[in-house]
CSV table of C-alpha atoms and ligand atoms in Angstrom, one decimal:
chain,number,residue,atom,x,y,z
A,1,MET,CA,-3.7,-34.3,-1.0
A,2,ALA,CA,-4.7,-31.2,-3.0
A,3,LYS,CA,-2.2,-30.1,-5.5
A,4,PRO,CA,-0.3,-26.9,-4.5
A,5,LYS,CA,-1.8,-23.9,-6.3
A,6,VAL,CA,0.7,-21.9,-8.3
A,7,VAL,CA,-0.1,-18.6,-10.1
A,8,LEU,CA,2.2,-18.1,-13.1
A,9,GLY,CA,2.1,-14.4,-13.9
A,10,VAL,CA,3.5,-13.6,-17.4
A,11,SER,CA,4.2,-10.0,-18.3
A,12,GLY,CA,5.0,-8.6,-21.8
A,13,GLY,CA,8.6,-9.5,-22.5
A,14,ILE,CA,10.2,-11.3,-25.3
A,15,ALA,CA,11.1,-14.2,-22.9
A,16,ALA,CA,7.4,-15.0,-22.4
A,17,TYR,CA,7.8,-18.0,-24.6
A,18,LYS,CA,10.2,-19.5,-22.0
A,19,ALA,CA,7.4,-19.4,-19.4
A,20,CYS,CA,5.7,-22.2,-21.4
A,21,GLU,CA,8.6,-24.5,-20.3
A,22,LEU,CA,8.3,-23.3,-16.7
A,23,LEU,CA,4.5,-24.0,-16.9
A,24,ARG,CA,5.1,-27.5,-18.3
A,25,ARG,CA,7.6,-28.3,-15.4
A,26,LEU,CA,5.1,-27.0,-12.8
A,27,THR,CA,2.2,-28.9,-14.1
A,28,GLU,CA,4.2,-32.1,-14.7
A,29,SER,CA,5.4,-32.0,-11.1
A,30,GLY,CA,1.9,-32.0,-9.8
A,31,HIS,CA,1.0,-28.3,-9.3
A,32,ASP,CA,-2.3,-26.8,-10.2
A,33,VAL,CA,-1.2,-23.8,-12.2
A,34,ARG,CA,-3.3,-20.8,-13.1
A,35,VAL,CA,-1.7,-18.6,-15.7
A,36,VAL,CA,-2.4,-14.9,-15.4
A,37,PRO,CA,-0.8,-13.0,-18.3
A,38,THR,CA,-0.9,-9.3,-18.9
A,39,ASP,CA,-2.4,-7.9,-22.1
A,40,SER,CA,1.1,-7.2,-23.4
A,41,ALA,CA,2.2,-10.8,-22.7
A,42,LEU,CA,-0.5,-12.0,-25.1
A,43,HIS,CA,1.3,-10.2,-27.9
A,44,PHE,CA,4.1,-12.8,-27.4
A,45,VAL,CA,2.2,-16.0,-26.5
A,46,GLY,CA,-1.5,-16.4,-27.0
A,47,GLU,CA,-4.2,-17.2,-24.5
A,48,ALA,CA,-4.9,-20.6,-26.2
A,49,THR,CA,-1.4,-21.8,-25.4
A,50,TRP,CA,-1.6,-20.8,-21.7
A,51,SER,CA,-5.0,-22.3,-21.3
A,52,ALA,CA,-4.2,-25.6,-23.1
A,53,LEU,CA,-0.9,-26.1,-21.3
A,54,SER,CA,-2.3,-25.3,-17.8
A,55,GLY,CA,-5.8,-26.9,-18.2
A,56,ASN,CA,-7.2,-23.8,-16.6
A,57,PRO,CA,-9.1,-20.7,-17.8
A,58,VAL,CA,-7.0,-17.7,-18.7
A,59,SER,CA,-7.8,-14.0,-18.5
A,60,THR,CA,-5.9,-10.8,-18.2
A,61,GLU,CA,-8.5,-8.6,-16.6
A,62,VAL,CA,-10.8,-8.4,-13.6
A,63,TRP,CA,-14.1,-8.2,-15.6
A,64,GLU,CA,-14.5,-11.9,-16.5
A,65,SER,CA,-16.3,-14.4,-14.3
A,66,VAL,CA,-17.0,-11.4,-11.9
A,67,HIS,CA,-19.3,-13.6,-9.7
A,68,GLU,CA,-16.2,-15.5,-8.7
A,69,VAL,CA,-14.3,-12.3,-7.8
A,70,PRO,CA,-11.2,-13.5,-9.5
A,71,HIS,CA,-9.2,-10.3,-8.7
A,72,VAL,CA,-9.3,-11.4,-5.0
A,73,ARG,CA,-9.7,-15.2,-5.0
A,74,ILE,CA,-6.8,-16.2,-7.3
A,75,GLY,CA,-4.3,-14.5,-5.1
A,76,GLN,CA,-5.9,-15.6,-1.8
A,77,ALA,CA,-5.9,-19.2,-2.9
A,78,ALA,CA,-2.3,-19.4,-4.2
A,79,ASP,CA,0.5,-21.2,-2.5
A,80,LEU,CA,3.0,-19.5,-4.7
A,81,VAL,CA,3.0,-16.7,-7.2
A,82,VAL,CA,5.8,-16.6,-9.8
A,83,VAL,CA,6.0,-13.8,-12.3
A,84,ALA,CA,8.2,-14.9,-15.2
A,85,PRO,CA,9.2,-12.9,-17.1
A,86,ALA,CA,8.7,-9.8,-15.0
A,87,THR,CA,9.0,-6.7,-17.1
A,88,ALA,CA,10.4,-3.4,-15.8
A,89,ASP,CA,6.8,-2.2,-16.0
A,90,MET,CA,5.5,-5.1,-13.9
A,91,LEU,CA,8.2,-4.6,-11.2
A,92,ALA,CA,7.3,-0.9,-11.0
A,93,LYS,CA,3.6,-1.7,-10.7
A,94,ALA,CA,4.2,-4.3,-8.1
A,95,ALA,CA,6.5,-2.0,-6.1
A,96,HIS,CA,3.9,0.7,-6.1
A,97,GLY,CA,0.8,-1.4,-5.5
A,98,LEU,CA,-1.0,-0.6,-8.7
A,99,ALA,CA,-3.9,-2.9,-9.5
A,100,ASP,CA,-5.1,-2.2,-13.0
A,101,ASP,CA,-5.3,-5.8,-14.3
A,102,LEU,CA,-5.8,-9.3,-13.0
A,103,LEU,CA,-2.1,-10.0,-12.4
A,104,THR,CA,-1.5,-6.8,-10.4
A,105,ASN,CA,-4.6,-7.4,-8.3
A,106,THR,CA,-3.4,-11.0,-7.7
A,107,LEU,CA,-0.1,-9.7,-6.5
A,108,LEU,CA,-1.9,-7.5,-3.9
A,109,THR,CA,-4.1,-10.2,-2.6
A,110,ALA,CA,-1.5,-13.0,-2.4
A,111,ARG,CA,-0.2,-13.8,1.1
A,112,CYS,CA,2.0,-16.7,-0.1
A,113,PRO,CA,5.6,-16.4,-1.2
A,114,VAL,CA,6.0,-14.3,-4.4
A,115,VAL,CA,8.8,-14.8,-6.9
A,116,PHE,CA,9.7,-12.3,-9.7
A,117,ALA,CA,12.0,-13.4,-12.5
A,118,PRO,CA,12.9,-10.2,-14.3
A,119,ALA,CA,13.9,-10.1,-17.9
A,120,MET,CA,14.7,-7.0,-19.8
A,121,HIS,CA,17.5,-5.1,-21.6
A,122,THR,CA,20.5,-4.3,-19.4
A,123,GLU,CA,19.8,-0.5,-19.5
A,124,MET,CA,16.3,-1.1,-18.2
A,125,TRP,CA,17.5,-3.5,-15.5
A,126,GLU,CA,20.3,-1.1,-14.3
A,127,HIS,CA,18.1,2.0,-14.3
A,128,PRO,CA,17.9,3.4,-10.8
A,129,ALA,CA,14.1,3.3,-11.0
A,130,THR,CA,14.1,-0.5,-11.7
A,131,GLN,CA,16.8,-1.1,-9.0
A,132,GLU,CA,14.8,0.9,-6.4
A,133,ASN,CA,11.6,-1.1,-7.3
A,134,VAL,CA,13.5,-4.4,-7.0
A,135,ALA,CA,14.9,-3.2,-3.6
A,136,THR,CA,11.4,-2.3,-2.4
A,137,LEU,CA,10.0,-5.7,-3.5
A,138,ARG,CA,12.9,-7.5,-1.8
A,139,ARG,CA,12.5,-5.5,1.4
A,140,ARG,CA,8.8,-6.5,1.5
A,141,GLY,CA,9.7,-10.2,1.3
A,142,ALA,CA,9.4,-11.0,-2.4
A,143,VAL,CA,12.1,-13.1,-4.0
A,144,VAL,CA,13.5,-11.3,-7.0
A,145,ILE,CA,15.7,-13.6,-9.0
A,146,GLU,CA,18.8,-11.9,-10.4
A,147,PRO,CA,18.6,-12.0,-14.2
A,148,ALA,CA,21.2,-14.0,-16.1
A,149,VAL,CA,24.0,-12.5,-18.3
A,150,GLY,CA,23.9,-13.4,-21.9
A,151,ARG,CA,22.3,-12.9,-25.3
A,152,LEU,CA,19.3,-10.4,-25.2
A,153,THR,CA,16.9,-9.5,-27.9
A,154,GLY,CA,18.5,-8.6,-31.2
A,155,VAL,CA,22.3,-8.3,-31.2
A,156,ASP,CA,22.7,-7.1,-27.6
A,157,THR,CA,24.2,-9.1,-24.8
A,158,GLY,CA,24.5,-8.3,-21.1
A,159,LYS,CA,22.6,-8.8,-17.8
A,160,GLY,CA,18.9,-9.0,-18.1
A,161,ARG,CA,18.3,-12.5,-19.6
A,162,LEU,CA,15.6,-14.6,-18.1
A,163,PRO,CA,17.3,-17.5,-16.2
A,164,ASP,CA,16.8,-21.0,-17.5
A,165,PRO,CA,13.2,-22.1,-16.8
A,166,ALA,CA,14.6,-25.2,-15.0
A,167,GLU,CA,16.5,-22.9,-12.6
A,168,ILE,CA,13.4,-20.8,-12.0
A,169,PHE,CA,11.5,-24.0,-11.4
A,170,ASP,CA,14.1,-25.1,-8.8
A,171,VAL,CA,13.7,-21.9,-6.9
A,172,CYS,CA,9.9,-22.3,-6.9
A,173,ARG,CA,10.1,-25.9,-5.8
A,174,ASN,CA,12.5,-25.0,-2.9
A,175,ILE,CA,10.3,-22.2,-1.8
A,176,LEU,CA,7.2,-24.4,-2.0
A,177,ASN,CA,8.9,-27.2,0.0
A,178,ARG,CA,10.0,-24.8,2.7
A,179,HIS,CA,6.7,-23.1,2.8
A,180,SER,CA,4.7,-26.3,3.2
A,181,LEU,CA,7.1,-27.5,5.9
A,182,ALA,CA,6.6,-24.2,7.8
A,183,ARG,CA,2.9,-23.9,7.1
A,184,GLY,CA,1.2,-22.9,10.3
A,185,ALA,CA,4.3,-21.3,11.7
A,186,ALA,CA,5.9,-18.1,10.3
A,187,ALA,CA,6.4,-19.3,6.8
A,188,GLY,CA,7.9,-17.2,4.0
A,189,PRO,CA,11.3,-16.2,2.7
A,190,ASP,CA,13.0,-15.5,6.0
A,191,LEU,CA,16.2,-14.1,4.4
A,192,ALA,CA,14.3,-11.5,2.4
A,193,GLY,CA,15.9,-8.1,2.4
A,194,ARG,CA,19.3,-9.6,3.4
A,195,HIS,CA,22.5,-9.7,1.3
A,196,VAL,CA,24.6,-12.8,1.9
A,197,VAL,CA,28.0,-13.7,0.4
A,198,VAL,CA,29.0,-17.3,-0.1
A,199,SER,CA,32.4,-18.5,-1.4
A,200,ALA,CA,32.7,-21.9,-3.1
A,201,GLY,CA,35.2,-24.2,-4.8
A,202,GLY,CA,38.9,-24.5,-4.5
A,203,THR,CA,41.5,-21.9,-5.4
A,204,ARG,CA,44.3,-22.7,-7.8
A,205,GLU,CA,47.7,-21.2,-7.2
A,206,PRO,CA,49.7,-21.0,-10.4
A,207,LEU,CA,53.2,-22.3,-10.5
A,208,ASP,CA,53.9,-21.8,-14.2
A,209,PRO,CA,51.6,-21.3,-17.3
A,210,VAL,CA,50.5,-25.0,-17.2
A,211,ARG,CA,50.7,-26.0,-13.5
A,212,TYR,CA,49.0,-25.0,-10.3
A,213,LEU,CA,48.7,-26.1,-6.7
A,214,GLY,CA,45.0,-27.0,-6.1
A,215,ASN,CA,42.7,-28.9,-4.0
A,216,ARG,CA,39.8,-31.3,-4.4
A,217,SER,CA,36.9,-29.0,-3.4
A,218,SER,CA,34.0,-29.4,-5.9
A,219,GLY,CA,32.1,-26.3,-4.8
A,220,LYS,CA,28.8,-28.3,-4.4
A,221,GLN,CA,28.4,-27.3,-0.7
A,222,GLY,CA,28.9,-23.6,-1.5
A,223,TYR,CA,26.4,-23.8,-4.4
A,224,ALA,CA,23.9,-25.5,-2.1
A,225,LEU,CA,24.3,-22.7,0.3
A,226,ALA,CA,23.9,-20.0,-2.4
A,227,LYS,CA,20.7,-21.7,-3.8
A,228,ALA,CA,19.2,-22.2,-0.4
A,229,ALA,CA,19.8,-18.5,0.5
A,230,ALA,CA,18.2,-17.4,-2.8
A,231,ALA,CA,15.2,-19.6,-2.2
A,232,ARG,CA,14.9,-18.0,1.3
A,233,GLY,CA,14.7,-14.6,-0.3
A,234,ALA,CA,18.3,-13.3,0.1
A,235,ARG,CA,20.2,-11.4,-2.4
A,236,VAL,CA,23.2,-13.7,-2.9
A,237,THR,CA,26.7,-13.0,-4.2
A,238,LEU,CA,28.5,-16.3,-4.9
A,239,VAL,CA,32.3,-16.0,-5.3
A,240,GLU,CA,33.3,-19.2,-7.0
A,241,ALA,CA,36.7,-20.7,-7.7
A,242,ASN,CA,37.2,-23.3,-10.4
A,243,THR,CA,34.0,-25.3,-9.9
A,244,GLY,CA,32.8,-25.5,-13.5
A,245,ILE,CA,29.2,-25.5,-12.2
A,246,ALA,CA,26.6,-23.5,-14.1
A,247,ASP,CA,25.6,-20.2,-12.4
A,248,PRO,CA,22.5,-20.8,-10.3
A,249,ALA,CA,19.4,-18.7,-11.0
A,250,GLY,CA,18.9,-15.7,-8.7
A,251,VAL,CA,22.5,-15.5,-7.7
A,252,ASP,CA,25.2,-13.0,-8.6
A,253,VAL,CA,28.3,-15.0,-9.4
A,254,VAL,CA,31.8,-13.7,-9.4
A,255,HIS,CA,34.3,-16.1,-10.9
A,256,VAL,CA,37.9,-16.1,-9.5
A,257,GLY,CA,40.9,-18.4,-9.7
A,258,THR,CA,43.4,-17.8,-6.9
A,259,ALA,CA,43.2,-17.1,-3.2
A,260,LEU,CA,44.2,-13.5,-3.7
A,261,GLN,CA,41.5,-13.0,-6.3
A,262,LEU,CA,39.0,-14.7,-4.0
A,263,ARG,CA,40.0,-12.4,-1.1
A,264,GLU,CA,39.6,-9.3,-3.3
A,265,ALA,CA,36.1,-10.4,-4.6
A,266,VAL,CA,34.9,-11.4,-1.1
A,267,LEU,CA,36.1,-8.2,0.6
A,268,LYS,CA,34.3,-6.2,-2.1
A,269,ALA,CA,31.1,-8.2,-1.8
A,270,VAL,CA,30.8,-8.1,2.0
A,271,ALA,CA,30.8,-4.3,2.1
A,272,ASP,CA,27.0,-4.3,2.5
A,273,ALA,CA,26.4,-7.9,3.4
A,274,ASP,CA,24.5,-9.2,6.4
A,275,ALA,CA,26.4,-12.5,6.4
A,276,VAL,CA,29.3,-14.2,4.7
A,277,VAL,CA,29.8,-18.0,4.5
A,278,MET,CA,33.3,-19.1,3.5
A,279,ALA,CA,32.7,-22.5,2.1
A,280,ALA,CA,35.5,-22.3,-0.5
A,281,ALA,CA,38.7,-24.3,0.1
A,282,VAL,CA,41.3,-21.5,0.0
A,283,ALA,CA,44.9,-22.5,-0.5
A,284,ASP,CA,47.0,-21.8,2.6
A,285,PHE,CA,50.1,-21.4,0.5
A,286,ARG,CA,51.0,-20.3,-3.0
A,287,PRO,CA,54.3,-20.7,-4.9
A,288,ALA,CA,56.6,-17.8,-4.0
A,289,VAL,CA,57.5,-17.3,-7.6
A,290,TYR,CA,55.4,-17.7,-10.7
A,291,ALA,CA,57.6,-18.9,-13.6
A,292,ALA,CA,56.6,-17.1,-16.8
A,293,GLY,CA,57.7,-20.1,-18.9
A,294,LYS,CA,57.0,-23.8,-18.3
A,295,ILE,CA,59.4,-25.2,-15.7
A,296,LYS,CA,61.7,-27.7,-17.5
A,297,LYS,CA,63.0,-31.0,-16.3
A,298,LYS,CA,66.6,-30.7,-15.1
A,299,ASP,CA,69.3,-32.4,-17.1
A,300,ASP,CA,70.9,-33.9,-14.0
A,301,GLY,CA,67.7,-35.9,-13.3
A,302,GLY,CA,66.9,-33.8,-10.2
A,303,ALA,CA,63.6,-32.0,-9.5
A,304,PRO,CA,63.1,-28.3,-8.9
A,305,THR,CA,62.3,-27.1,-5.4
A,306,VAL,CA,59.2,-25.1,-5.0
A,307,GLU,CA,59.2,-22.4,-2.3
A,308,LEU,CA,55.8,-21.6,-0.9
A,309,VAL,CA,54.5,-18.5,0.8
A,310,ARG,CA,51.5,-18.1,3.0
A,311,ASN,CA,48.2,-16.8,1.6
A,312,PRO,CA,46.2,-14.3,3.7
A,313,ASP,CA,43.8,-15.9,6.1
A,314,ILE,CA,40.6,-14.5,4.6
A,315,LEU,CA,38.2,-16.0,7.2
A,316,ALA,CA,40.2,-14.5,10.2
A,317,GLU,CA,40.3,-11.2,8.4
A,318,LEU,CA,36.6,-11.1,7.7
A,319,ALA,CA,35.9,-11.9,11.4
A,320,ALA,CA,38.4,-9.4,12.8
A,321,GLU,CA,37.4,-6.5,10.5
A,322,ARG,CA,33.7,-6.9,10.0
A,323,ALA,CA,32.6,-4.7,7.1
A,324,LEU,CA,29.3,-3.9,9.1
A,325,PRO,CA,28.7,-4.2,12.8
A,326,GLY,CA,27.0,-7.4,13.6
A,327,GLN,CA,27.8,-9.0,10.2
A,328,VAL,CA,27.7,-12.8,10.7
A,329,VAL,CA,30.8,-14.6,9.6
A,330,VAL,CA,30.7,-18.4,9.0
A,331,GLY,CA,33.7,-20.6,8.2
A,332,PHE,CA,34.1,-24.2,7.1
A,333,ALA,CA,36.8,-26.4,8.5
A,334,ALA,CA,37.8,-29.5,6.6
A,335,GLU,CA,39.7,-31.7,9.0
A,336,THR,CA,41.2,-35.1,8.4
A,337,ASP,CA,41.7,-36.1,12.1
A,338,ASP,CA,40.7,-35.0,15.6
A,339,VAL,CA,37.9,-33.2,13.8
A,340,LEU,CA,36.1,-31.6,16.7
A,341,VAL,CA,39.2,-30.8,18.8
A,342,ASN,CA,40.8,-29.1,15.8
A,343,GLY,CA,37.4,-27.4,14.9
A,344,ARG,CA,36.9,-25.9,18.4
A,345,GLU,CA,40.5,-24.6,18.4
A,346,LYS,CA,40.0,-23.2,14.9
A,347,LEU,CA,36.8,-21.4,15.8
A,348,ARG,CA,38.6,-19.6,18.7
A,349,ARG,CA,41.6,-18.8,16.5
A,350,LYS,CA,39.5,-17.4,13.6
A,351,GLY,CA,37.0,-15.5,15.7
A,352,CYS,CA,34.0,-16.3,13.4
A,353,ASP,CA,30.5,-16.8,14.7
A,354,LEU,CA,29.9,-20.3,13.3
A,355,LEU,CA,32.3,-22.9,12.1
A,356,VAL,CA,31.0,-25.9,10.1
A,357,VAL,CA,33.4,-28.7,10.8
A,358,ASN,CA,33.5,-31.8,8.6
A,359,GLU,CA,35.8,-34.6,8.0
A,360,VAL,CA,37.4,-34.8,4.6
A,361,GLY,CA,39.4,-37.5,2.9
A,362,GLU,CA,39.9,-38.9,-0.5
A,363,ARG,CA,36.3,-40.2,-0.7
A,364,LYS,CA,34.7,-38.1,2.0
A,365,THR,CA,32.8,-34.9,1.3
A,366,PHE,CA,34.9,-33.5,-1.6
A,367,GLY,CA,32.9,-34.0,-4.8
A,368,SER,CA,30.1,-36.0,-3.1
A,369,GLU,CA,26.5,-35.0,-2.9
A,370,GLU,CA,26.3,-35.7,0.8
A,371,ASN,CA,28.0,-34.2,3.9
A,372,GLU,CA,28.0,-34.8,7.6
A,373,ALA,CA,29.1,-32.0,9.9
A,374,VAL,CA,29.0,-30.3,13.3
A,375,VAL,CA,28.3,-26.6,13.4
A,376,LEU,CA,30.2,-25.0,16.2
A,377,ALA,CA,29.0,-21.6,17.5
A,378,SER,CA,31.1,-19.0,19.3
A,379,ASP,CA,28.6,-19.2,22.2
A,380,GLY,CA,29.6,-22.8,22.7
A,381,ALA,CA,26.5,-24.4,21.0
A,382,GLU,CA,27.2,-27.4,18.9
A,383,THR,CA,24.7,-28.6,16.2
A,384,PRO,CA,25.4,-32.0,14.7
A,385,VAL,CA,24.1,-32.4,11.2
A,386,PRO,CA,23.7,-36.1,10.3
A,387,TYR,CA,24.9,-37.6,7.0
A,388,GLY,CA,22.7,-36.3,4.3
A,389,PRO,CA,22.4,-34.1,1.2
A,390,LYS,CA,24.5,-30.9,1.1
A,391,GLU,CA,21.2,-29.0,0.7
A,392,ALA,CA,20.2,-30.1,4.2
A,393,LEU,CA,23.4,-28.8,5.7
A,394,ALA,CA,22.9,-25.6,3.8
A,395,GLU,CA,19.5,-25.1,5.3
A,396,THR,CA,20.8,-25.8,8.8
A,397,VAL,CA,23.6,-23.2,8.3
A,398,TRP,CA,21.0,-20.5,7.3
A,399,ASP,CA,18.7,-21.6,10.2
A,400,LEU,CA,21.7,-20.9,12.6
A,401,VAL,CA,22.7,-17.7,10.8
A,402,LEU,CA,19.1,-16.3,11.0
A,403,PRO,CA,18.9,-15.6,14.7
A,404,ARG,CA,22.4,-14.1,14.7
A,405,LEU,CA,21.6,-11.5,12.0
A,406,ARG,CA,21.6,-7.9,13.3
A,407,SER,CA,18.1,-6.5,13.5
A,408,ALA,CA,16.9,-5.2,10.1
A,409,THR,CA,17.4,-1.4,9.6
B,501,LIG,C1,9.3,-6.8,-28.9
B,501,LIG,C2,9.2,-6.3,-27.5
B,501,LIG,C3,9.9,-6.9,-26.6
B,501,LIG,C4,9.9,-6.4,-25.2
B,501,LIG,N1,10.6,-7.0,-24.3
B,501,LIG,C5,10.6,-6.6,-23.0
B,501,LIG,C6,11.4,-7.2,-22.0
B,501,LIG,O1,12.1,-8.2,-22.3
B,501,LIG,N2,11.4,-6.7,-20.8
B,501,LIG,C7,10.6,-5.6,-20.5
B,501,LIG,O2,10.7,-5.2,-19.3
B,501,LIG,N3,9.9,-5.0,-21.4
B,501,LIG,C8,9.8,-5.4,-22.7
B,501,LIG,N4,9.1,-4.8,-23.6
B,501,LIG,C9,8.3,-3.6,-23.2
B,501,LIG,C10,7.0,-4.1,-22.6
B,501,LIG,O3,6.2,-5.0,-23.4
B,501,LIG,C11,6.1,-2.9,-22.2
B,501,LIG,O4,6.8,-2.2,-21.1
B,501,LIG,C12,4.8,-3.3,-21.7
B,501,LIG,O5,4.1,-2.1,-21.3
B,501,LIG,C13,4.8,-4.2,-20.5
B,501,LIG,O6,3.5,-4.5,-20.1
B,501,LIG,P1,3.2,-5.5,-18.9
B,501,LIG,O7,4.2,-5.2,-17.8
B,501,LIG,O8,1.8,-5.1,-18.4
B,501,LIG,O9,3.3,-6.8,-19.4
B,501,LIG,C14,9.1,-5.3,-24.9
B,501,LIG,C15,8.3,-4.7,-25.9
B,501,LIG,C16,8.4,-5.2,-27.2
B,501,LIG,C17,7.5,-4.5,-28.3
C-alpha cells in the first residue's frame, strides 16, 4: 500500500525546531512527508535538516522544478497538510487565500484535511485579526489546534505555545485514520466550525481541609471524547475535574474541583456551544458544612455524622434551559444494576437528547481503557456499542450527535 502523503508546512516561528520531532514521528510511522517551509522558517531550521529528515527535496518557492508544477501538485497529492508552527502571518495568508510562496499555494490546492498548529506570543494570538482569521479557517473546515499555555520566547508565559509534537502527531494520525476510513464518502472534519463542550473526571466535595467525598471516575472517556471532537475539527472546551491527565492538544481545558465549580464552568462554556457532552461523574451530594479545621476524632470513641445536601442536577438544567435553540445535550449514566431500565427512565427524567448508559462497578469502566455502552436517544433509538476502546465509543457519540446538530448558521 502506498504511504499516506503528508505535507508538513513550517512557518517562521521560534517553535520551528519542534517540527523536526513531528517530522520524525510522521516518517517513522510510515508517512511520506514533504516539508514545505517558508523563507522565514529557514531562519530557524535550515533546508538541509528538513531534506535529510524527510528524505524529500525541500523548497520554499514555486520557481524550482517548474516542469513538475509543484505549486499545484504537492497540494493535490496530499492526504493531509499540517502547518506547525503556524505563524500569525501564515494564518492571515491562509484565511485570505494569498499564494505568494510554495506553502500558501499548497494550502489553496489541497483538498485533503488541513491542520494548523499556531504558535505565537499571547498578544498576537489574542489579537482580533488573528482570532478572526482562525474563525474563518475553522468555518471553512480546517482544524486549528488551540495553542498550549506555558513558557513562550524569552521571559514571557501565556497562551501561544506550540503543543507537544506528540500531541500534534496524535491529532494528525486520528484525522488520517478517519479520512482513510471515509475515503470515497464525504470525508473531512465533520465537526469543523462547531463548538462542543465536554466534561470529564469526578468532582470532589470537600469535607474539611484534608478530606473530600469523591468517586472513581478517571476522566478517560471524557478525554477520548474531547480528542475525537478536536480531530473532527471542532473547537473543544473540556471542563475537567481531578483527572490529573495532561491537557490534550487542540482543546481548551478548564480545571475545576467541585460540582458547583463544574456547573459554573460548563454553563459559561455552553453559551455559544453546538453540543455539550456531560461525561464527568458529578457528585449528587456534598457535605452540608465545610469544616475549616480538620475534623478530630471524638474522645468518646464515636464518629461524627456528616450531613449531606443535594448538588444541582447540571445535566437536567442544561437540557431544560438550552443556551442556544437546538443545542444537543448528551449525558452519561453510570448504572450498577437494571442498567437499561434505569437508563431509559433517566433519559426521560433528564430531558437530554442522548444518554450513554454503561454499567459500572469496581473493575468495570472506571479507570479502564475500554467501555461498553448503549446510547439511548430521545426519539427511542438505541445504539449498542460493543466492548472496545473508549475512543471507539467517543466516535459513536459524535456520529450520533452530528445529525442532531442544528443547521449551521
Ligand atoms: C526570533 C523570532 C521569533 C518569531 N517567532 C514567531 C512566532 O512564534 N510566531 C509568529 O507568529 N511569528 C513569529 N515571528 C515573526 C515571523 O517570523 C514573521 O511574522 C514572518 O514574517 C513570518 O513569515 P511566514 O509566516 O512566511 O513564515 C518571529 C520572528 C522572530 C525574528
